[in-house]
Amino acid sequence: MEKNDGMRTKAILVGLVVTFIWATSWILTPMIIQEFDPIHYAGVRFLIAGLVLVGVHLISKKGTPLSEIRREDWRLIFLLGVAQSSFMQFTQYIALLSLDATTLNLVSNLSAILIIVLSVVILKEKPTWLQLAGAGVFVMGVLAYYYPFGKTSVNWWGYVFGFLFILSSSFASILARAMGRRGTVKPITYTGFSMVIGGMVSLVLGMLVEGPQTLSLRIWGLVIYMAVVNAALAFVLWNWTFSRLRSFETALISSTMLVEIAFLQWVFFGKTFSGYQMLGMGLVMVAVILVQLKQLNFRKEKKVVE
């Protein structure tokens, strides 16, 4: 039992490190998509990341042998690639062309509620009352952070792609949790192959929609960095956490990017925050803590007292 608790704590810490790595993407991605069209960018970035992971899988021999991957696993890997490494990525990038990072971050944070619903319906994972309370506090924190509302004009295309981003990321979380719960394929294996599949899907779609691309060496450097660190490394670690944590737990861990992005904006751009925004970030952190607490076992405690 103590070993399981230790691995769960490790998974939480790993998840927090990954969210900070991804928070840097909110700083770098708007710079990249000014020169590199979003669907092409998603394809190139995740194809490179996938090839890196597949190479590590083949050289290190620490992954799952291809002969041991079942047909059901390949179906999940394909779906994960389309959802997580293709549609989830380029819908986010397209939305960033129309919405500022903070507005899109608000939209993406709402996916935590959708993931809780999908976890109950699809995976039959019921949240405890503490986790539901954490979800409620989380919503209050997000609303406080963006109060007052209605200060900007509505860009419907941005919100449409933002909503598609929510759907893609939510289903990707469910699929990754399903792979982690099955435990038949190691994270480095299914993450690598799903990225290759997703990258190829985006590249084909990008060629059809956006046409050929020409990039500067600076942008190529950023793309390779984002592929190796923010995609290959980060997604392997993130998908590993699904073998230890439930989908709605990882969803609320990912919500800490709200605080991390704010910190990076303060460091790099000198952005300041209102009292409501500070309150909202505080509530989000409380929500993350609540959702990680296990429901108290009063029956066990009573037995000890007796």
GROMACS .gro file of C-alpha atoms in nm:
model
  306
    1MET     CA    1   0.000   0.000   0.000
    2GLU     CA    2   0.284   0.237   0.089
    3LYS     CA    3   0.455   0.154  -0.241
    4ASN     CA    4   0.138   0.247  -0.433
    5ASP     CA    5   0.113   0.574  -0.239
    6GLY     CA    6   0.477   0.650  -0.322
    7MET     CA    7   0.425   0.586  -0.693
    8ARG     CA    8   0.110   0.799  -0.687
    9THR     CA    9   0.302   1.087  -0.528
   10LYS     CA   10   0.575   1.046  -0.789
   11ALA     CA   11   0.314   1.058  -1.065
   12ILE     CA   12   0.171   1.382  -0.924
   13LEU     CA   13   0.517   1.543  -0.913
   14VAL     CA   14   0.597   1.424  -1.266
   15GLY     CA   15   0.265   1.566  -1.385
   16LEU     CA   16   0.347   1.906  -1.234
   17VAL     CA   17   0.689   1.911  -1.404
   18VAL     CA   18   0.524   1.829  -1.738
   19THR     CA   19   0.267   2.106  -1.700
   20PHE     CA   20   0.546   2.358  -1.646
   21ILE     CA   21   0.721   2.236  -1.962
   22TRP     CA   22   0.392   2.275  -2.150
   23ALA     CA   23   0.339   2.620  -2.001
   24THR     CA   24   0.647   2.733  -2.193
   25SER     CA   25   0.466   2.624  -2.511
   26TRP     CA   26   0.216   2.905  -2.456
   27ILE     CA   27   0.510   3.146  -2.480
   28LEU     CA   28   0.679   2.985  -2.782
   29THR     CA   29   0.386   2.867  -2.996
   30PRO     CA   30   0.247   3.215  -3.085
   31MET     CA   31   0.595   3.303  -3.213
   32ILE     CA   32   0.616   2.990  -3.430
   33ILE     CA   33   0.271   3.006  -3.591
   34GLN     CA   34   0.337   3.358  -3.715
   35GLU     CA   35   0.566   3.194  -3.975
   36PHE     CA   36   0.463   2.827  -3.974
   37ASP     CA   37   0.099   2.742  -4.056
   38PRO     CA   38  -0.065   2.559  -3.763
   39ILE     CA   39  -0.161   2.226  -3.922
   40HIS     CA   40   0.182   2.186  -4.080
   41TYR     CA   41   0.345   2.283  -3.751
   42ALA     CA   42   0.149   2.016  -3.563
   43GLY     CA   43   0.245   1.756  -3.825
   44VAL     CA   44   0.618   1.833  -3.837
   45ARG     CA   45   0.653   1.875  -3.461
   46PHE     CA   46   0.483   1.548  -3.369
   47LEU     CA   47   0.628   1.344  -3.654
   48ILE     CA   48   0.978   1.443  -3.536
   49ALA     CA   49   0.882   1.369  -3.174
   50GLY     CA   50   0.735   1.033  -3.269
   51LEU     CA   51   1.039   0.930  -3.472
   52VAL     CA   52   1.265   1.022  -3.178
   53LEU     CA   53   1.062   0.804  -2.941
   54VAL     CA   54   1.038   0.515  -3.187
   55GLY     CA   55   1.417   0.536  -3.229
   56VAL     CA   56   1.467   0.524  -2.852
   57HIS     CA   57   1.220   0.234  -2.835
   58LEU     CA   58   1.416   0.033  -3.095
   59ILE     CA   59   1.767   0.115  -2.967
   60SER     CA   60   1.710   0.082  -2.592
   61LYS     CA   61   1.478  -0.219  -2.619
   62LYS     CA   62   1.296  -0.088  -2.310
   63GLY     CA   63   0.966  -0.058  -2.489
   64THR     CA   64   0.707  -0.323  -2.570
   65PRO     CA   65   0.811  -0.558  -2.856
   66LEU     CA   66   0.593  -0.508  -3.163
   67SER     CA   67   0.503  -0.877  -3.166
   68GLU     CA   68   0.342  -0.837  -2.822
   69ILE     CA   69   0.118  -0.543  -2.917
   70ARG     CA   70  -0.237  -0.669  -2.964
   71ARG     CA   71  -0.486  -0.556  -3.226
   72GLU     CA   72  -0.696  -0.380  -2.961
   73ASP     CA   73  -0.385  -0.188  -2.851
   74TRP     CA   74  -0.313  -0.074  -3.208
   75ARG     CA   75  -0.668   0.059  -3.236
   76LEU     CA   76  -0.623   0.266  -2.922
   77ILE     CA   77  -0.279   0.384  -3.040
   78PHE     CA   78  -0.427   0.499  -3.372
   79LEU     CA   79  -0.715   0.681  -3.203
   80LEU     CA   80  -0.474   0.838  -2.951
   81GLY     CA   81  -0.253   0.958  -3.235
   82VAL     CA   82  -0.543   1.122  -3.419
   83ALA     CA   83  -0.686   1.281  -3.102
   84GLN     CA   84  -0.374   1.375  -2.901
   85SER     CA   85  -0.102   1.431  -3.161
   86SER     CA   86  -0.312   1.568  -3.447
   87PHE     CA   87  -0.653   1.729  -3.384
   88MET     CA   88  -0.577   1.837  -3.028
   89GLN     CA   89  -0.263   2.017  -3.145
   90PHE     CA   90  -0.364   2.200  -3.461
   91THR     CA   91  -0.705   2.306  -3.325
   92GLN     CA   92  -0.516   2.470  -3.036
   93TYR     CA   93  -0.277   2.643  -3.276
   94ILE     CA   94  -0.558   2.765  -3.503
   95ALA     CA   95  -0.747   2.898  -3.199
   96LEU     CA   96  -0.433   3.088  -3.093
   97LEU     CA   97  -0.446   3.277  -3.422
   98SER     CA   98  -0.782   3.427  -3.317
   99LEU     CA   99  -0.772   3.426  -2.936
  100ASP     CA  100  -0.509   3.546  -2.692
  101ALA     CA  101  -0.335   3.286  -2.477
  102THR     CA  102  -0.524   3.369  -2.155
  103THR     CA  103  -0.866   3.341  -2.321
  104LEU     CA  104  -0.780   3.007  -2.483
  105ASN     CA  105  -0.634   2.888  -2.154
  106LEU     CA  106  -0.970   2.958  -1.991
  107VAL     CA  107  -1.146   2.755  -2.260
  108SER     CA  108  -0.901   2.464  -2.225
  109ASN     CA  109  -0.929   2.457  -1.845
  110LEU     CA  110  -1.300   2.388  -1.875
  111SER     CA  111  -1.209   2.051  -2.027
  112ALA     CA  112  -1.145   1.922  -1.672
  113ILE     CA  113  -1.520   1.916  -1.611
  114LEU     CA  114  -1.585   1.734  -1.940
  115ILE     CA  115  -1.315   1.477  -1.855
  116ILE     CA  116  -1.481   1.403  -1.521
  117VAL     CA  117  -1.809   1.335  -1.702
  118LEU     CA  118  -1.640   1.119  -1.967
  119SER     CA  119  -1.445   0.927  -1.699
  120VAL     CA  120  -1.771   0.833  -1.525
  121VAL     CA  121  -1.956   0.744  -1.845
  122ILE     CA  122  -1.680   0.566  -2.041
  123LEU     CA  123  -1.427   0.438  -1.785
  124LYS     CA  124  -1.672   0.395  -1.495
  125GLU     CA  125  -1.431   0.585  -1.267
  126LYS     CA  126  -1.642   0.765  -1.009
  127PRO     CA  127  -1.483   1.067  -0.836
  128THR     CA  128  -1.495   1.094  -0.457
  129TRP     CA  129  -1.684   1.375  -0.287
  130LEU     CA  130  -1.354   1.552  -0.218
  131GLN     CA  131  -1.263   1.537  -0.586
  132LEU     CA  132  -1.604   1.673  -0.685
  133ALA     CA  133  -1.556   1.954  -0.433
  134GLY     CA  134  -1.216   2.020  -0.589
  135ALA     CA  135  -1.377   2.045  -0.932
  136GLY     CA  136  -1.626   2.298  -0.795
  137VAL     CA  137  -1.351   2.508  -0.637
  138PHE     CA  138  -1.160   2.486  -0.963
  139VAL     CA  139  -1.452   2.635  -1.158
  140MET     CA  140  -1.482   2.915  -0.902
  141GLY     CA  141  -1.110   2.985  -0.937
  142VAL     CA  142  -1.126   3.008  -1.316
  143LEU     CA  143  -1.428   3.240  -1.301
  144ALA     CA  144  -1.255   3.462  -1.043
  145TYR     CA  145  -0.938   3.477  -1.252
  146TYR     CA  146  -1.121   3.609  -1.559
  147TYR     CA  147  -1.362   3.842  -1.377
  148PRO     CA  148  -1.499   4.087  -1.492
  149PHE     CA  149  -1.634   3.936  -1.813
  150GLY     CA  150  -1.743   4.082  -2.146
  151LYS     CA  151  -1.448   4.317  -2.189
  152THR     CA  152  -1.343   4.191  -2.533
  153SER     CA  153  -1.521   4.134  -2.865
  154VAL     CA  154  -1.620   3.776  -2.946
  155ASN     CA  155  -1.421   3.597  -3.217
  156TRP     CA  156  -1.645   3.304  -3.299
  157TRP     CA  157  -1.393   3.115  -3.513
  158GLY     CA  158  -1.148   3.120  -3.225
  159TYR     CA  159  -1.409   2.980  -2.988
  160VAL     CA  160  -1.518   2.715  -3.239
  161PHE     CA  161  -1.163   2.581  -3.268
  162GLY     CA  162  -1.119   2.627  -2.893
  163PHE     CA  163  -1.421   2.401  -2.837
  164LEU     CA  164  -1.280   2.145  -3.083
  165PHE     CA  165  -0.956   2.163  -2.885
  166ILE     CA  166  -1.151   2.084  -2.566
  167LEU     CA  167  -1.317   1.781  -2.725
  168SER     CA  168  -0.989   1.650  -2.868
  169SER     CA  169  -0.794   1.694  -2.544
  170SER     CA  170  -1.073   1.537  -2.337
  171PHE     CA  171  -1.097   1.226  -2.555
  172ALA     CA  172  -0.717   1.208  -2.570
  173SER     CA  173  -0.708   1.199  -2.189
  174ILE     CA  174  -0.966   0.918  -2.183
  175LEU     CA  175  -0.774   0.719  -2.446
  176ALA     CA  176  -0.440   0.769  -2.266
  177ARG     CA  177  -0.600   0.658  -1.939
  178ALA     CA  178  -0.742   0.352  -2.116
  179MET     CA  179  -0.393   0.262  -2.243
  180GLY     CA  180  -0.239   0.322  -1.901
  181ARG     CA  181  -0.504   0.117  -1.726
  182ARG     CA  182  -0.463  -0.177  -1.968
  183GLY     CA  183  -0.088  -0.183  -1.898
  184THR     CA  184  -0.016  -0.404  -2.202
  185VAL     CA  185   0.200  -0.148  -2.386
  186LYS     CA  186   0.469   0.070  -2.228
  187PRO     CA  187   0.426   0.451  -2.249
  188ILE     CA  188   0.735   0.511  -2.464
  189THR     CA  189   0.602   0.264  -2.722
  190TYR     CA  190   0.242   0.377  -2.758
  191THR     CA  191   0.335   0.745  -2.725
  192GLY     CA  192   0.598   0.719  -3.001
  193PHE     CA  193   0.382   0.533  -3.250
  194SER     CA  194   0.075   0.746  -3.176
  195MET     CA  195   0.282   1.060  -3.243
  196VAL     CA  196   0.405   0.925  -3.578
  197ILE     CA  197   0.046   0.847  -3.676
  198GLY     CA  198  -0.084   1.185  -3.560
  199GLY     CA  199   0.203   1.372  -3.723
  200MET     CA  200   0.142   1.202  -4.058
  201VAL     CA  201  -0.232   1.277  -4.040
  202SER     CA  202  -0.160   1.647  -3.975
  203LEU     CA  203   0.105   1.665  -4.248
  204VAL     CA  204  -0.129   1.522  -4.513
  205LEU     CA  205  -0.408   1.753  -4.401
  206GLY     CA  206  -0.166   2.048  -4.393
  207MET     CA  207  -0.048   1.982  -4.750
  208LEU     CA  208  -0.409   1.977  -4.869
  209VAL     CA  209  -0.521   2.288  -4.678
  210GLU     CA  210  -0.212   2.508  -4.635
  211GLY     CA  211   0.026   2.414  -4.918
  212PRO     CA  212   0.411   2.405  -4.908
  213GLN     CA  213   0.595   2.582  -4.625
  214THR     CA  214   0.926   2.773  -4.607
  215LEU     CA  215   1.085   2.834  -4.265
  216SER     CA  216   1.379   3.030  -4.126
  217LEU     CA  217   1.656   2.853  -3.930
  218ARG     CA  218   1.532   3.022  -3.611
  219ILE     CA  219   1.185   2.873  -3.645
  220TRP     CA  220   1.329   2.532  -3.735
  221GLY     CA  221   1.532   2.544  -3.414
  222LEU     CA  222   1.222   2.624  -3.209
  223VAL     CA  223   1.023   2.348  -3.382
  224ILE     CA  224   1.291   2.086  -3.311
  225TYR     CA  225   1.316   2.197  -2.947
  226MET     CA  226   0.936   2.181  -2.909
  227ALA     CA  227   0.934   1.836  -3.074
  228VAL     CA  228   1.204   1.680  -2.855
  229VAL     CA  229   1.138   1.844  -2.516
  230ASN     CA  230   0.777   1.968  -2.511
  231ALA     CA  231   0.642   1.676  -2.714
  232ALA     CA  232   0.857   1.360  -2.702
  233LEU     CA  233   0.983   1.388  -2.344
  234ALA     CA  234   0.679   1.560  -2.195
  235PHE     CA  235   0.414   1.332  -2.350
  236VAL     CA  236   0.594   1.012  -2.246
  237LEU     CA  237   0.605   1.136  -1.888
  238TRP     CA  238   0.245   1.260  -1.906
  239ASN     CA  239   0.109   0.935  -2.051
  240TRP     CA  240   0.297   0.744  -1.780
  241THR     CA  241   0.101   0.933  -1.514
  242PHE     CA  242  -0.221   0.782  -1.654
  243SER     CA  243  -0.108   0.442  -1.526
  244ARG     CA  244  -0.108   0.583  -1.171
  245LEU     CA  245  -0.372   0.857  -1.170
  246ARG     CA  246  -0.730   0.886  -1.289
  247SER     CA  247  -0.827   1.100  -1.587
  248PHE     CA  248  -0.992   1.378  -1.386
  249GLU     CA  249  -0.693   1.388  -1.149
  250THR     CA  250  -0.449   1.451  -1.434
  251ALA     CA  251  -0.696   1.701  -1.582
  252LEU     CA  252  -0.686   1.916  -1.270
  253ILE     CA  253  -0.307   1.882  -1.246
  254SER     CA  254  -0.293   2.024  -1.599
  255SER     CA  255  -0.498   2.320  -1.478
  256THR     CA  256  -0.194   2.438  -1.281
  257MET     CA  257  -0.070   2.575  -1.614
  258LEU     CA  258  -0.296   2.871  -1.538
  259VAL     CA  259  -0.055   2.969  -1.259
  260GLU     CA  260   0.257   2.863  -1.447
  261ILE     CA  261   0.169   3.061  -1.759
  262ALA     CA  262   0.095   3.364  -1.544
  263PHE     CA  263   0.437   3.328  -1.379
  264LEU     CA  264   0.613   3.304  -1.717
  265GLN     CA  265   0.424   3.607  -1.846
  266TRP     CA  266   0.538   3.800  -1.538
  267VAL     CA  267   0.901   3.690  -1.585
  268PHE     CA  268   0.930   3.747  -1.961
  269PHE     CA  269   0.675   4.023  -2.029
  270GLY     CA  270   0.634   4.195  -1.690
  271LYS     CA  271   0.261   4.129  -1.686
  272THR     CA  272   0.083   4.219  -1.359
  273PHE     CA  273  -0.233   4.060  -1.216
  274SER     CA  274  -0.540   4.197  -1.041
  275GLY     CA  275  -0.670   4.088  -0.703
  276TYR     CA  276  -0.938   3.873  -0.869
  277GLN     CA  277  -0.672   3.701  -1.078
  278MET     CA  278  -0.457   3.627  -0.774
  279LEU     CA  279  -0.765   3.489  -0.595
  280GLY     CA  280  -0.847   3.272  -0.896
  281MET     CA  281  -0.496   3.124  -0.911
  282GLY     CA  282  -0.511   3.051  -0.539
  283LEU     CA  283  -0.845   2.869  -0.577
  284VAL     CA  284  -0.709   2.664  -0.866
  285MET     CA  285  -0.421   2.545  -0.649
  286VAL     CA  286  -0.663   2.455  -0.368
  287ALA     CA  287  -0.870   2.257  -0.621
  288VAL     CA  288  -0.563   2.063  -0.737
  289ILE     CA  289  -0.482   1.970  -0.376
  290LEU     CA  290  -0.842   1.865  -0.303
  291VAL     CA  291  -0.867   1.640  -0.605
  292GLN     CA  292  -0.553   1.451  -0.497
  293LEU     CA  293  -0.681   1.377  -0.146
  294LYS     CA  294  -0.828   1.036  -0.092
  295GLN     CA  295  -1.173   1.006   0.062
  296LEU     CA  296  -1.136   0.954   0.436
  297ASN     CA  297  -1.195   0.599   0.552
  298PHE     CA  298  -1.398   0.668   0.867
  299ARG     CA  299  -1.474   0.299   0.920
  300LYS     CA  300  -1.102   0.218   0.949
  301GLU     CA  301  -1.041   0.511   1.183
  302LYS     CA  302  -1.328   0.401   1.407
  303LYS     CA  303  -1.185   0.051   1.431
  304VAL     CA  304  -0.846   0.188   1.540
  305VAL     CA  305  -1.008   0.398   1.816
  306GLU     CA  306  -1.199   0.101   1.950
   0.00000   0.00000   0.00000
